[in-house]
Rosetta silent file (secondary structure, phi, psi, omega in degrees, C-alpha in Angstrom):
SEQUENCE: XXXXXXXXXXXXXXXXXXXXXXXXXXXXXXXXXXXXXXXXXXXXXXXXXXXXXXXXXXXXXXXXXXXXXXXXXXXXXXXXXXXXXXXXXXXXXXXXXXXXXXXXXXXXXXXXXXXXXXXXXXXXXX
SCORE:     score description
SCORE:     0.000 S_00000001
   1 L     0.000  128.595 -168.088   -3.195   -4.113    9.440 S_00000001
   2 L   -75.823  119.231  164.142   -0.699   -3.094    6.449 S_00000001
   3 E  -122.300  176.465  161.821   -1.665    0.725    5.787 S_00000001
   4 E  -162.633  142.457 -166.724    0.240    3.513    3.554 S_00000001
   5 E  -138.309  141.500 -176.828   -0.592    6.928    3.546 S_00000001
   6 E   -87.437  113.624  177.038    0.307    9.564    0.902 S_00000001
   7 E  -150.236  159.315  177.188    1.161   13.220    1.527 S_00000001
   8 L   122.200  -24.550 -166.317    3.281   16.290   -0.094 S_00000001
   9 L   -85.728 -166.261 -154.643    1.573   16.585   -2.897 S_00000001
  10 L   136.389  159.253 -149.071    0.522   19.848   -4.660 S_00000001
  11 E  -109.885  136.691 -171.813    0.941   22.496   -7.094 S_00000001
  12 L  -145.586  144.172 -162.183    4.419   23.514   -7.999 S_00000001
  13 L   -52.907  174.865 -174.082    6.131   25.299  -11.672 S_00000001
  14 L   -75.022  160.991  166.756    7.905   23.516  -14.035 S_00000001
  15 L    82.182    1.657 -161.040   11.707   22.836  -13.179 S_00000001
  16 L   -80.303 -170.990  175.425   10.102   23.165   -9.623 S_00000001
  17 E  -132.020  159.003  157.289   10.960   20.049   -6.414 S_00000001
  18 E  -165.983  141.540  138.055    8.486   17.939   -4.312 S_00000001
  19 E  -118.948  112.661 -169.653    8.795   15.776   -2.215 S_00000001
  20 E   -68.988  149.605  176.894    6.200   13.113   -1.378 S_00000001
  21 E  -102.828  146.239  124.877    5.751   10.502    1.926 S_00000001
  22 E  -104.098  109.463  165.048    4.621    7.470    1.970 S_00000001
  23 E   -83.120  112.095  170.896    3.958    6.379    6.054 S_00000001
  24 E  -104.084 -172.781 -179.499    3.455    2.980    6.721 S_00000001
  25 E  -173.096  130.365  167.195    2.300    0.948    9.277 S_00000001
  26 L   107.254   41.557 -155.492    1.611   -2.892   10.085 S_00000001
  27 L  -144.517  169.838  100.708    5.046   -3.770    8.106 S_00000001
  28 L   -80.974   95.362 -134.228    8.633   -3.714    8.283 S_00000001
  29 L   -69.864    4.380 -178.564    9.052   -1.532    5.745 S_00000001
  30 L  -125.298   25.301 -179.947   12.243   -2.650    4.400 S_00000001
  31 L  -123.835  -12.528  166.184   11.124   -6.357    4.303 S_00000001
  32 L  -106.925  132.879  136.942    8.382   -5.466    1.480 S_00000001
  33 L    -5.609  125.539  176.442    8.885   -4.729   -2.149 S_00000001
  34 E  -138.435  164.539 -171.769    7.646   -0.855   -2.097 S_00000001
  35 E  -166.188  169.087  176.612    7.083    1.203   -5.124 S_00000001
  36 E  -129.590  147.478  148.659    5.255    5.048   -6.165 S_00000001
  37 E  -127.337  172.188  161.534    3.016    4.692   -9.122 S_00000001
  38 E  -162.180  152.542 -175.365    1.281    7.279  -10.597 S_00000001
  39 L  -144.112  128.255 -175.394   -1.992    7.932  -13.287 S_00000001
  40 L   -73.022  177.086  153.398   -2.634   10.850  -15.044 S_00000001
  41 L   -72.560   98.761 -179.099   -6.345   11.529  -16.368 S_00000001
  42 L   116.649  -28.772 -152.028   -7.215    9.516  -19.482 S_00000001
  43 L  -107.260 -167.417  161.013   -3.767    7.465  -19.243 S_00000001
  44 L   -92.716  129.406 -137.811   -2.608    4.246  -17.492 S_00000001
  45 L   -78.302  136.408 -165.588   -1.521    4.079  -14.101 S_00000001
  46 E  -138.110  128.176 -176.955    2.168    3.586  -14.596 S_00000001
  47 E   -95.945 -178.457 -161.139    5.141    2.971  -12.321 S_00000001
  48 E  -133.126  -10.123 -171.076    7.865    5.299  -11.500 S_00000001
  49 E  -172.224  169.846 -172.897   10.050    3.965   -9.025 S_00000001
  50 E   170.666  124.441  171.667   10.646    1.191   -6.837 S_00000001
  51 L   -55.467   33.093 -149.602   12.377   -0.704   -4.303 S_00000001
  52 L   -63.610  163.103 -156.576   13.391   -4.417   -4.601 S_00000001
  53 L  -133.141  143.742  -15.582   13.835   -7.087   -1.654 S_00000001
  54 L   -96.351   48.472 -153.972   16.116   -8.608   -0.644 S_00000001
  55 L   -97.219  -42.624  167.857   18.353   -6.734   -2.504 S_00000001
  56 L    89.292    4.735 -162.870   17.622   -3.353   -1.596 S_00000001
  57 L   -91.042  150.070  165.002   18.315   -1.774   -5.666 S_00000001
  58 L   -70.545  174.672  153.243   16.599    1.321   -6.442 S_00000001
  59 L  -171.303  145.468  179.661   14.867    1.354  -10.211 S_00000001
  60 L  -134.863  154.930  169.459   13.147    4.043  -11.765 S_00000001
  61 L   -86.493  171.416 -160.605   11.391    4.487  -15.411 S_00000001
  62 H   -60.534  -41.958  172.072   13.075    5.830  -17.914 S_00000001
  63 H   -77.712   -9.178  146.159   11.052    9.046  -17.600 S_00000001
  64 H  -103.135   14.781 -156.562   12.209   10.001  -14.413 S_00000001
  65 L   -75.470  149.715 -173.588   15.441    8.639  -14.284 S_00000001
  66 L    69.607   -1.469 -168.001   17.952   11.280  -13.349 S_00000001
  67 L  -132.439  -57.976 -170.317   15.074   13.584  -11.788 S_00000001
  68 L  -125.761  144.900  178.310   13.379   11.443   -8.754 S_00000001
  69 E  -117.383  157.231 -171.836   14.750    9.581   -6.096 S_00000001
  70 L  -143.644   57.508 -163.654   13.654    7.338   -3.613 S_00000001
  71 L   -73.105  144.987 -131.447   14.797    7.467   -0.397 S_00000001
  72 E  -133.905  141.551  154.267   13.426    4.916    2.509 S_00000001
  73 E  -117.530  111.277  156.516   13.713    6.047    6.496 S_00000001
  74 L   -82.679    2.169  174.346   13.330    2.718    8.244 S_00000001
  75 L   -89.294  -44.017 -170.741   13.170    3.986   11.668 S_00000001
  76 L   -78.904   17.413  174.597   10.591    6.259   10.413 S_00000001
  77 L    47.253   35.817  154.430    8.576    3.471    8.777 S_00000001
  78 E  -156.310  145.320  169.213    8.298    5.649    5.478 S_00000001
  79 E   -94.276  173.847 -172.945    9.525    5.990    2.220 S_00000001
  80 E  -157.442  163.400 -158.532    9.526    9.163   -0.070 S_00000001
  81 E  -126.834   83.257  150.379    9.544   10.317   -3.924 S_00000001
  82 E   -66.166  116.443 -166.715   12.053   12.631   -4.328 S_00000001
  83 E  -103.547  135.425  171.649   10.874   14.847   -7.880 S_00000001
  84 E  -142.094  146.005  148.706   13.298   17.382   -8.905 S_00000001
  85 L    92.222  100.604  150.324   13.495   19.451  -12.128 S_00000001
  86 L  -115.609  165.308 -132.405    9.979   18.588  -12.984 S_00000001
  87 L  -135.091  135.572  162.101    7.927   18.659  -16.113 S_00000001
  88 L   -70.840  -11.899  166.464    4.129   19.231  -16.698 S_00000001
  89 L   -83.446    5.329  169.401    3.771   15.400  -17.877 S_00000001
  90 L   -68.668  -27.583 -172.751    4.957   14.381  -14.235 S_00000001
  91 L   -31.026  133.531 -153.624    1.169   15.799  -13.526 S_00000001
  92 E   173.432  166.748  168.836   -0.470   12.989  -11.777 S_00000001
  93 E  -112.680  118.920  179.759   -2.172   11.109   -8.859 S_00000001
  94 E  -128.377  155.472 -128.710    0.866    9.132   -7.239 S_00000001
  95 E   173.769  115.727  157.222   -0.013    6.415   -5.093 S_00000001
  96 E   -87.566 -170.193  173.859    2.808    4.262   -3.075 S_00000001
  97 E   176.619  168.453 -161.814    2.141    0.618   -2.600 S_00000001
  98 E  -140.015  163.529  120.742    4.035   -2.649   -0.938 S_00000001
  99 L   -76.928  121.311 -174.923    4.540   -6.117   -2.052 S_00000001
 100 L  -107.452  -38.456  178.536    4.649   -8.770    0.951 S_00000001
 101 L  -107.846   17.535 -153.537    5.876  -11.872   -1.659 S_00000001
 102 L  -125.891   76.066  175.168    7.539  -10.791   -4.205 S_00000001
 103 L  -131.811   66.008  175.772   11.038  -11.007   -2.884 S_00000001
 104 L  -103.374   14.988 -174.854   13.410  -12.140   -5.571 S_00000001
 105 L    76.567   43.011  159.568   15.615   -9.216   -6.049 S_00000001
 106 L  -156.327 -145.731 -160.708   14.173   -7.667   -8.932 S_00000001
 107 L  -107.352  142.453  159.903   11.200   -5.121   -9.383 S_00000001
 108 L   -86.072  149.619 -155.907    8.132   -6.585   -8.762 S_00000001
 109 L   -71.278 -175.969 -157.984    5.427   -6.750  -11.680 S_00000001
 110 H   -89.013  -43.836 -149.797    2.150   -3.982  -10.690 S_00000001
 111 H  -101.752   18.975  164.388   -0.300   -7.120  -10.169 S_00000001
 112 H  -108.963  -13.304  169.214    1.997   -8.101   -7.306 S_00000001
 113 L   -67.549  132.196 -172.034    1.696   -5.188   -5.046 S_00000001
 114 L  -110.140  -27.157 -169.455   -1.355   -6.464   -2.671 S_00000001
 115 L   -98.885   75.708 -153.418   -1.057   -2.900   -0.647 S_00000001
 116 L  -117.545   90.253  175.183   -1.810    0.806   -1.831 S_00000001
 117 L    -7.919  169.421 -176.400   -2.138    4.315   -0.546 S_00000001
 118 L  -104.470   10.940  179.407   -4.992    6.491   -1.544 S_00000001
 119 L    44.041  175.624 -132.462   -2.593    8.903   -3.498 S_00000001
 120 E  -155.968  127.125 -144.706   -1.549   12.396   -3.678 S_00000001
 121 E  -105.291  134.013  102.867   -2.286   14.376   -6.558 S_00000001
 122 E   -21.777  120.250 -173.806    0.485   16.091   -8.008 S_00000001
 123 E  -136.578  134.775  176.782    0.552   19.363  -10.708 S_00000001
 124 L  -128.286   91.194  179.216    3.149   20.539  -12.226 S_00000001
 125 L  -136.871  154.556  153.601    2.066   24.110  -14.119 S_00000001
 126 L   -67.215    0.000    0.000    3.015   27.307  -14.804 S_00000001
């Protein structure tokens, strides 16, 4: 059974770090598309970062680019969302998730991830 489980999050100032887990299990974890999303209150759940297969490229949106990273332990079966320098619009519910088919080298679209944590809520305030 494919799971992913979300942890790290929590409230930290602006300009502040976090870093978030995702732990899987029932995977290899470097053989699925993986990705963080995340959805504010009111907006649309939007993604931030992502892995592709079998390629291995990072990709991030445009609004965190230069600020979060996404660094993978494959012995440890989890990936993580490094946030640095952060901003009260990162504020959010972030949610990892996997793709099992979507392995053409390039990001896979949102309605192809079949797997998703229960997310991690994220605050970024003063």
């Amino acid at each position: 059974e494919v799971q992913l489980v979300e942890s790290g999050g929590g409230l930290v100032r602006p300009g502040g770090s976090l870093r978030l887990s995702c732990a899987t299990s029932g995977f290899t974890v470097d053989d699925y598309a993986i990705a963080w999303f995340r959805q504010a209150p009111g907006k649309e759940r939007e993604g931030v970062s992502c892995i592709s297969v079998p390629d291995d490229v990072r990709y991030y949106a445009d609004a965190v680019k230069g600020r979060f990273t996404i660094p993978r332990d494959n012995a440890k079966k989890t990936m993580y969302l490094q946030m640095n320098s952060l901003k009260p619009e990162d504020t959010a519910n972030y949610y990892c998730a996997a793709a099992s088919k979507w392995k053409v080298g390039t990001p896979a679209p949102t309605n192809a991830y079949e797997y998703w944590g229960q997310g991690t809520q994220v605050t970024v305030s003063s």
